Structures are given as C-alpha cells and as structure tokens.
Coordinates of C-alpha atoms and ligand atoms in Angstrom, one line a residue:
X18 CA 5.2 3.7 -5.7
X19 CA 6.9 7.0 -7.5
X20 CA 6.1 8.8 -4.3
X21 CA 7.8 6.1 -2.0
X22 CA 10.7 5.6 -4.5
X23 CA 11.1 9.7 -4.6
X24 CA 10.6 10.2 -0.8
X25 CA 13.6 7.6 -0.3
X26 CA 15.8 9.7 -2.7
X27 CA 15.2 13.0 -1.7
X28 CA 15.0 12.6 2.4
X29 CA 17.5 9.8 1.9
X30 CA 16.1 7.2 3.8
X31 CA 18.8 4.8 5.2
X32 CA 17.0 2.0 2.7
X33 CA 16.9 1.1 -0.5
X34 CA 14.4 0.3 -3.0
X35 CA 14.8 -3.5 -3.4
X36 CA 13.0 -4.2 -6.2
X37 CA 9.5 -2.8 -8.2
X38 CA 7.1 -6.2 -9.0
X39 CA 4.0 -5.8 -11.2
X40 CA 1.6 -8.3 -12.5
X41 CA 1.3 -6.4 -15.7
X42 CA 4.1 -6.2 -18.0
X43 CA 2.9 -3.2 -19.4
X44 CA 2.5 -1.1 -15.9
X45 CA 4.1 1.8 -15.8
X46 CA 5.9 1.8 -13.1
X47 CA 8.3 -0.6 -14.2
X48 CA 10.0 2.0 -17.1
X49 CA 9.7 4.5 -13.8
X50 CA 11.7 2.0 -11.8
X51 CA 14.0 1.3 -14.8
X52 CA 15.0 4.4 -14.6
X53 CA 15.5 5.4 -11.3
X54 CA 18.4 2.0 -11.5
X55 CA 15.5 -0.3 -9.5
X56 CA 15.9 -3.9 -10.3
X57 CA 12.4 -4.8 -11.6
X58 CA 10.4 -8.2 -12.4
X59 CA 7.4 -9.2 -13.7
X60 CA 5.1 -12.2 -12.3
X61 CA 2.1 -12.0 -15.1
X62 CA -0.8 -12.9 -13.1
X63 CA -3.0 -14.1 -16.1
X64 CA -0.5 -16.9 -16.6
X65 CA -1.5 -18.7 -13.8
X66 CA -4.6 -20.8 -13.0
X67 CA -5.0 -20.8 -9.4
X68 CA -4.6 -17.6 -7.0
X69 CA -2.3 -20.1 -5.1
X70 CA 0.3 -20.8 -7.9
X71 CA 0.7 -17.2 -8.4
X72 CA 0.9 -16.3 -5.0
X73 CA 3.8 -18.7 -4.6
X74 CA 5.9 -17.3 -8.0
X75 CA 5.4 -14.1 -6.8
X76 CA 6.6 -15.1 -3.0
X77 CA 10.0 -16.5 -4.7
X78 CA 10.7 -13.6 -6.7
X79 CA 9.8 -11.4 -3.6
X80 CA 12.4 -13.1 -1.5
X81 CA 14.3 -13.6 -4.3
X82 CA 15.1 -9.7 -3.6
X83 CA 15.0 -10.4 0.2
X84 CA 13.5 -6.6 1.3
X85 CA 12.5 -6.0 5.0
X86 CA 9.1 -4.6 4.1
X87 CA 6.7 -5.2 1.0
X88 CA 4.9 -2.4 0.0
X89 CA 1.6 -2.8 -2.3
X90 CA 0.8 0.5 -4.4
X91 CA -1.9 -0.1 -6.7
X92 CA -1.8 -3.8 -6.7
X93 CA -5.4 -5.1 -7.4
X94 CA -4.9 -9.0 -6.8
X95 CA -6.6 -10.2 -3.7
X96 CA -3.8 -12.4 -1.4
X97 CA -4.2 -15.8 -0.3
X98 CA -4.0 -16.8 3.4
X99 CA -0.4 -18.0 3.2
X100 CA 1.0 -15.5 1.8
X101 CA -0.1 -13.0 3.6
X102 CA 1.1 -14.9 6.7
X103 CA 4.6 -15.2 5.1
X104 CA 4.9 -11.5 4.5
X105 CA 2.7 -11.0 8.5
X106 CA 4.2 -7.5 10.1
X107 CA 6.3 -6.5 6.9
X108 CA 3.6 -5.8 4.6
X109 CA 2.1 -2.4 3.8
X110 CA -1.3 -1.3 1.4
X111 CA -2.8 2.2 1.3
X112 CA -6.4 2.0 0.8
X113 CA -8.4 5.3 -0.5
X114 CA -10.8 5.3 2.2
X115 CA -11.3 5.9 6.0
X116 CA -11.0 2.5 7.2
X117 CA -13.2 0.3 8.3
X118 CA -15.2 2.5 6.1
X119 CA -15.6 1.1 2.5
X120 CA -13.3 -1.9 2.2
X121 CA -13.2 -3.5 -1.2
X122 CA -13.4 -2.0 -4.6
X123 CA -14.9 1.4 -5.6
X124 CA -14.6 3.3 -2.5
X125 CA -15.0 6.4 -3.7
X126 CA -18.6 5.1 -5.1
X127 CA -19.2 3.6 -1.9
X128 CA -18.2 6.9 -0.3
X129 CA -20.6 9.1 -2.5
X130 CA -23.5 7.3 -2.2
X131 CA -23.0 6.9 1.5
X132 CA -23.3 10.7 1.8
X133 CA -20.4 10.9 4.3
X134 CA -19.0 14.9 4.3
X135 CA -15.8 13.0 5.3
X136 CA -13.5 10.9 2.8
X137 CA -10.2 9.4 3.3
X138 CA -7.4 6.7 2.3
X139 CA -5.5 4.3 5.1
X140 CA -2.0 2.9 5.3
X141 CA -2.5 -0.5 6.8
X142 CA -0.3 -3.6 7.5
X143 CA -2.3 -6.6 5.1
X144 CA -3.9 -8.9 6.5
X145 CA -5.9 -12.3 5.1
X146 CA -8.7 -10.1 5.2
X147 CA -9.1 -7.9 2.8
X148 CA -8.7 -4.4 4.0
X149 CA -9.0 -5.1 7.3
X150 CA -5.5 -5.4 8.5
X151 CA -4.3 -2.6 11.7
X152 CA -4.1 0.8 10.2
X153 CA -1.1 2.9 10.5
X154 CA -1.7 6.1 9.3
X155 CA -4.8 7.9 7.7
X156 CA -5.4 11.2 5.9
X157 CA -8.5 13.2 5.3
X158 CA -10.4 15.4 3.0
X159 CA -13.6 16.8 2.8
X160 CA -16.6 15.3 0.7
X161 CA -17.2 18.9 -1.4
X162 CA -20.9 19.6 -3.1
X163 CA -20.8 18.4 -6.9
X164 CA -18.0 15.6 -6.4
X165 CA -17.6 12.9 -8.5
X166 CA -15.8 9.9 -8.0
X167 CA -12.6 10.9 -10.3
X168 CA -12.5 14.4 -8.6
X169 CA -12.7 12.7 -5.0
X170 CA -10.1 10.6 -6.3
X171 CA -8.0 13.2 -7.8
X172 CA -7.7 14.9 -4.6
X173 CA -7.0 11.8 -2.5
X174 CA -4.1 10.9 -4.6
X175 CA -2.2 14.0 -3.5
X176 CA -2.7 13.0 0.2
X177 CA -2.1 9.2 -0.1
X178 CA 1.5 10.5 -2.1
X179 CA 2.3 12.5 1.3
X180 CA 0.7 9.9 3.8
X181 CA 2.2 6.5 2.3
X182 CA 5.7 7.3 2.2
X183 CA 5.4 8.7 5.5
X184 CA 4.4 5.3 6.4
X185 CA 7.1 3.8 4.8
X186 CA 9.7 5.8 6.4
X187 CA 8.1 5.0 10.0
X188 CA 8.6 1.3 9.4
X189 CA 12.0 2.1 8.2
X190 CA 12.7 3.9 11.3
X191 CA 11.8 1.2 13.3
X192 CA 8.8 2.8 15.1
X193 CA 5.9 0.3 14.8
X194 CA 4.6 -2.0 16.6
X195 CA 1.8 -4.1 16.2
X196 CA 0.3 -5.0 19.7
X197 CA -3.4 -6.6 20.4
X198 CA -4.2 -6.1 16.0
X199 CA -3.7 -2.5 16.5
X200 CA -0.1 -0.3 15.7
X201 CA 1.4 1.9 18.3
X202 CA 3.4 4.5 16.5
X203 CA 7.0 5.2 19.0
X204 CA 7.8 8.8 19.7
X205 CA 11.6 10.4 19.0
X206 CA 12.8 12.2 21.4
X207 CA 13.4 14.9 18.5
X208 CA 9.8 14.6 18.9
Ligands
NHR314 N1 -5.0 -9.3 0.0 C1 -5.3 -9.6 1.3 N2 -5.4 -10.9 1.6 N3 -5.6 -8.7 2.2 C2 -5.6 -7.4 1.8 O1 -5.8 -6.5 2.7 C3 -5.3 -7.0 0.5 C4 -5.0 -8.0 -0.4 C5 -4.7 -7.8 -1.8 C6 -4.7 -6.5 -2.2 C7 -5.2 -4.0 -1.9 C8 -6.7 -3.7 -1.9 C9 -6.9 -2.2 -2.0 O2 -6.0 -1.4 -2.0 C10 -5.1 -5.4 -1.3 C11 -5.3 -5.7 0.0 C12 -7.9 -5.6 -4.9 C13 -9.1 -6.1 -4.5 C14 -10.0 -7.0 -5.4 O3 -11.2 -7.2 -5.1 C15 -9.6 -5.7 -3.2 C16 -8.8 -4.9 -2.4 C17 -7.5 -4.5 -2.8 C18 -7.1 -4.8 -4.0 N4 -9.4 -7.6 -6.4 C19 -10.0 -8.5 -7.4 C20 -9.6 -9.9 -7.3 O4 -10.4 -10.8 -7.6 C21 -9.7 -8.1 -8.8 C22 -10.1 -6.7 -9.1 C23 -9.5 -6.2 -10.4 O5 -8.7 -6.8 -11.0 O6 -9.9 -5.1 -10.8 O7 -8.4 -10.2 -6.9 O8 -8.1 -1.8 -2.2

C-alpha cells in the first residue's frame, strides 16, 4: 500500500488515493495514510458474525469513498461471492507466488517444499475464487540454496513494491482489458 501510495506521489499519477480501509484498527498503514493527508476508515472485522455482514459494511464504506479501482495489499479476509461481483473488473490483489502455483496461505512454504528453483508473486484482478482471478502482471526470483521462508519473502517484497504499483498505474492508464478471463495489457505508442 506505501508503495502504491508513494508511486502515485512521486510519478504523479493523474489519481488520487481515495481512501486506506483496514480491518485492524491497529494496522499500520492507517498512521502511514494519516499522514500522507489519506482519508482512512476502519471496518473491524471481529465485530461481525457472518463474512456476509462484514462484506456488506465494508462495501458501504468502500463506495462511500466512490474510487474507480480497489486495491487489496495485505488484506487477509477471504471475499464473499457478491462482493467480489460488486467490485468485478475494478479490483486488484498481489499474491507472493507464481500463479496458479500455490494459491492460498503460506506460499512461500508451499514453494519450498515444492522444490521449485523458481518463485514469484502475481498482480491479479479478484475473483470469487480465491486466487484465481486473470493475472496482470508477475515478477520473478530465483529459489537460492539455504532459503527460508522469511528470506524468500524478504526478497519478494522488494519486487511485489515495483510490480504492484506498476499494476496500478496500468489500470489507471486505461490499458486493461479483461477478455475470455484472461487481461490483454494495450501498447502506447510511446511504446
Ligand atoms: N477473496 C476472494 N473471493 N477472492 C480472492 O482472490 C481473494 C479474496 C480475499 C483476499 C488475498 C489473498 C492473498 O493475497 C485475497 C484474495 C486471505 C486468505 C485466507 O485464507 C486467502 C487468500 C488471500 C487472503 N484468509 C483466511 C480467512 O478465513 C484468514 C487467514 C488469516 O486471517 O490469517 O478469511 O493471498
């Protein structure tokens, strides 16, 4: 999220951050947003009792901020059916694997003990199922001898900071398109 919000400042992106949400009222990302003047909210997940009631407080104060895209960065609740649909083609995750490699949870586990040479994180639009939504961009490092799951992390984190706002900025440029489930990514003539 710091990277997207930092991107957006720096290249300044014709956009503006419209809001950062967080389940957790302790998440840090909310002082970072504070203070970068990014109108922030707080839908405490624990407070509800169905997936459903939360999905739908957290679709109102979404809209509430009416943004043309909504990103998820770190966000670890899965997403019922509906509102995934309400949010269909304007809804980002990045996933720290090579996707359809290692959906779900612990990827970098699943990566390691898969003995792949190859490991990876995906920008994808989000879908009802998990993970599996049409990817838009991916990035790649190599597997070294002696990783462990923080260290593969580590060094995926610097990638997914360069890939995700790249991402971003695509969408913002008006450059995807999502035909037959999969995303065609439109040339400039600037190249
Ligand atoms: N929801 C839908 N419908 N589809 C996707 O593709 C989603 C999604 C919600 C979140 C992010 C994803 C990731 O980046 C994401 C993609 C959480 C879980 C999970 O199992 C899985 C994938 C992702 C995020 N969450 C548990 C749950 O019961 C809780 C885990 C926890 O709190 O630690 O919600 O990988």
């Amino acid at each position: 999220m710091e990277a997207i919000v930092r991107a957006c400042e720096t290249e300044r992106w014709p956009a503006r951050i419209a809001a950062v949400i967080s389940n957790k009222a302790d998440a840090k990302g909310l002082a970072f947003a504070q203070a970068h003047g990014i109108p922030t909210a707080v839908v405490p997940s624990k407070a509800f009792a169905t997936r459903e009631a939360f999905d739908a407080v957290l679709q109102e104060t979404i809209d509430g901020f009416a943004p043309d895209l909504v990103v998820l960065a770190g966000f670890m609740r899965i997403l019922t059916a509906p509102f995934v649909e309400h949010y269909a083609g304007r809804m980002l995750n990045i996933h720290p694997s090579l996707l359809p490699l290692f959906p779900g949870l612990h990827t970098h586990r699943q990566a390691l003990d898969a003995g792949v040479v190859e490991h990876g994180a995906t920008v994808h639009f989000v879908t009802a199922e998990l993970d599996h939504g049409p990817g838009v961009l991916q990035a790649r490092i190599p597997v070294l001898p002696g990783d462990t799951e923080t260290a593969l992390a580590e060094r995926l984190l610097e990638k997914e900071h360069v890939i995700y706002p790249q991402a971003v900025r695509l969408f913002i440029e008006d450059r995807l398109r999502i035909e037959d489930g999969e995303v065609r990514i439109l040339e400039t003539f600037a190249g």
